[in-house]
């Protein structure tokens, strides 16, 4: 397996991925269908880890809807991230659909983490049946560019 990322190793085969996860004192191999929305979420997370982009997942990978991924990026405020991604034709959000257009940080994230600052650095990605693994690669590549731009400035 060619890539070691924190506690995760992966090998992709078209729309399938073999993932080796490290558990307490053991490893287990998981085969993930990347064509489904849960697989797209996993692909995005793996690729962010491979590129060493600092992030944290807001919520659970298993106890969540398959088409939404909410990520905390500590190195950039959400408004700047949204603007830069928009310029790259990547359309994401900082909150839920019911708060679209609001500049107020997500009340859900603020309640979950008791930290309004975390919400000010979190981006919501929505995937659908037309989202491809190539699009995920493009999104992660754009986030990687943004991360390095801000890393060099600090």
Short mmCIF file of C-alpha atoms in Angstrom, two decimals:
data_model
loop_
_atom_site.label_atom_id
_atom_site.label_comp_id
_atom_site.label_asym_id
_atom_site.label_seq_id
_atom_site.Cartn_x
_atom_site.Cartn_y
_atom_site.Cartn_z
CA UNK A 1 0.00 0.00 0.00
CA UNK A 2 1.69 3.19 -1.20
CA UNK A 3 0.45 5.95 1.13
CA UNK A 4 0.70 6.23 4.91
CA UNK A 5 -1.49 9.02 6.28
CA UNK A 6 -1.66 9.29 10.06
CA UNK A 7 -3.46 6.04 10.91
CA UNK A 8 -4.73 5.42 7.40
CA UNK A 9 -3.34 3.79 4.27
CA UNK A 10 -5.12 3.64 0.96
CA UNK A 11 -4.92 2.19 -2.53
CA UNK A 12 -7.47 3.28 -5.16
CA UNK A 13 -8.82 1.12 -7.97
CA UNK A 14 -11.12 3.23 -10.19
CA UNK A 15 -14.23 3.73 -8.03
CA UNK A 16 -13.06 1.44 -5.20
CA UNK A 17 -10.54 2.03 -2.47
CA UNK A 18 -8.82 -0.37 -0.09
CA UNK A 19 -8.18 1.32 3.23
CA UNK A 20 -6.01 -0.11 5.98
CA UNK A 21 -7.07 1.32 9.34
CA UNK A 22 -5.10 1.07 12.53
CA UNK A 23 -7.12 0.17 15.57
CA UNK A 24 -6.01 -0.40 19.17
CA UNK A 25 -3.28 -3.02 18.70
CA UNK A 26 -4.52 -4.17 15.29
CA UNK A 27 -5.18 -3.28 11.68
CA UNK A 28 -8.21 -4.01 9.54
CA UNK A 29 -8.73 -3.72 5.80
CA UNK A 30 -11.85 -1.98 4.52
CA UNK A 31 -13.06 -1.82 0.93
CA UNK A 32 -14.94 1.42 0.19
CA UNK A 33 -17.07 2.19 -2.85
CA UNK A 34 -15.93 5.69 -3.77
CA UNK A 35 -18.83 6.19 -6.16
CA UNK A 36 -21.30 6.52 -3.25
CA UNK A 37 -21.54 9.66 -1.13
CA UNK A 38 -19.94 8.02 1.96
CA UNK A 39 -17.09 6.93 -0.30
CA UNK A 40 -16.71 10.47 -1.63
CA UNK A 41 -16.50 11.76 1.93
CA UNK A 42 -13.82 9.18 2.73
CA UNK A 43 -11.93 10.03 -0.47
CA UNK A 44 -11.91 13.72 0.46
CA UNK A 45 -10.64 13.00 3.96
CA UNK A 46 -7.92 10.63 2.75
CA UNK A 47 -6.74 13.12 0.14
CA UNK A 48 -6.64 15.98 2.68
CA UNK A 49 -4.53 13.75 4.95
CA UNK A 50 -2.23 12.75 2.10
CA UNK A 51 -1.54 16.41 1.33
CA UNK A 52 -0.92 17.14 5.04
CA UNK A 53 -3.61 19.83 5.13
CA UNK A 54 -4.56 20.55 8.75
CA UNK A 55 -8.25 19.87 9.35
CA UNK A 56 -10.67 18.27 11.75
CA UNK A 57 -13.96 16.60 10.95
CA UNK A 58 -17.04 18.25 12.46
CA UNK A 59 -19.30 15.35 13.36
CA UNK A 60 -19.14 11.64 12.71
CA UNK A 61 -18.29 9.70 9.57
CA UNK A 62 -20.64 6.88 10.53
CA UNK A 63 -23.52 8.63 12.29
CA UNK A 64 -24.20 11.26 9.64
CA UNK A 65 -25.84 11.77 6.31
CA UNK A 66 -23.78 10.39 3.46
CA UNK A 67 -23.76 13.48 1.28
CA UNK A 68 -22.59 16.20 3.68
CA UNK A 69 -19.06 16.73 4.99
CA UNK A 70 -18.32 19.55 7.41
CA UNK A 71 -14.64 20.32 8.03
CA UNK A 72 -12.80 22.70 10.35
CA UNK A 73 -9.74 24.34 8.74
CA UNK A 74 -7.78 26.13 11.51
CA UNK A 75 -5.50 28.04 9.13
CA UNK A 76 -8.15 30.21 7.43
CA UNK A 77 -11.42 31.96 8.21
CA UNK A 78 -14.47 30.59 6.44
CA UNK A 79 -15.30 33.73 4.46
CA UNK A 80 -11.83 33.81 2.89
CA UNK A 81 -11.98 30.08 2.16
CA UNK A 82 -15.44 30.40 0.57
CA UNK A 83 -14.27 33.29 -1.62
CA UNK A 84 -11.10 31.52 -2.79
CA UNK A 85 -12.94 28.29 -3.50
CA UNK A 86 -15.65 30.22 -5.35
CA UNK A 87 -12.96 31.77 -7.56
CA UNK A 88 -11.82 28.21 -8.33
CA UNK A 89 -15.43 27.25 -9.22
CA UNK A 90 -15.87 25.16 -6.07
CA UNK A 91 -19.18 26.02 -4.46
CA UNK A 92 -19.45 25.25 -0.75
CA UNK A 93 -21.13 26.74 2.29
CA UNK A 94 -20.39 27.76 5.86
CA UNK A 95 -23.74 26.68 7.26
CA UNK A 96 -26.82 24.63 6.63
CA UNK A 97 -29.26 25.21 3.78
CA UNK A 98 -31.73 26.79 6.18
CA UNK A 99 -29.23 29.56 7.03
CA UNK A 100 -28.07 30.23 3.46
CA UNK A 101 -26.96 33.81 2.98
CA UNK A 102 -26.42 34.41 6.69
CA UNK A 103 -23.03 35.61 7.91
CA UNK A 104 -23.72 34.32 11.42
CA UNK A 105 -21.58 31.28 12.33
CA UNK A 106 -23.37 27.94 12.41
CA UNK A 107 -25.37 27.67 15.61
CA UNK A 108 -25.16 23.87 15.34
CA UNK A 109 -21.34 23.86 15.31
CA UNK A 110 -21.21 26.47 18.06
CA UNK A 111 -23.44 24.24 20.21
CA UNK A 112 -21.57 21.03 19.34
CA UNK A 113 -18.15 22.40 20.21
CA UNK A 114 -19.10 25.26 22.54
CA UNK A 115 -16.78 27.36 20.39
CA UNK A 116 -18.03 29.98 17.95
CA UNK A 117 -14.47 30.37 16.58
CA UNK A 118 -14.52 26.80 15.27
CA UNK A 119 -17.67 27.59 13.32
CA UNK A 120 -15.90 30.61 11.79
CA UNK A 121 -13.32 28.22 10.29
CA UNK A 122 -15.63 25.42 9.12
CA UNK A 123 -16.78 24.61 5.59
CA UNK A 124 -19.73 22.45 4.54
CA UNK A 125 -19.35 20.29 1.43
CA UNK A 126 -22.43 18.71 -0.16
CA UNK A 127 -22.08 15.80 -2.58
CA UNK A 128 -24.68 14.21 -4.84
CA UNK A 129 -24.95 11.24 -7.18
CA UNK A 130 -23.28 13.27 -9.93
CA UNK A 131 -20.18 14.15 -7.87
CA UNK A 132 -17.12 12.27 -9.11
CA UNK A 133 -13.83 11.25 -7.53
CA UNK A 134 -12.12 13.55 -10.07
CA UNK A 135 -14.09 16.49 -8.66
CA UNK A 136 -13.03 15.52 -5.14
CA UNK A 137 -9.40 15.49 -6.29
CA UNK A 138 -9.85 18.94 -7.83
CA UNK A 139 -11.46 20.34 -4.66
CA UNK A 140 -8.66 18.97 -2.47
CA UNK A 141 -6.02 20.31 -4.88
CA UNK A 142 -7.57 23.79 -4.61
CA UNK A 143 -7.67 23.57 -0.79
CA UNK A 144 -4.02 22.48 -0.89
CA UNK A 145 -3.13 25.62 -2.92
CA UNK A 146 -5.03 27.80 -0.44
CA UNK A 147 -3.31 26.14 2.53
CA UNK A 148 0.16 26.70 1.07
CA UNK A 149 -0.66 30.31 0.21
CA UNK A 150 -1.62 31.01 3.83
CA UNK A 151 1.18 28.85 5.25
CA UNK A 152 3.76 30.91 3.32
CA UNK A 153 2.21 34.22 4.47
CA UNK A 154 2.35 33.31 8.17
#
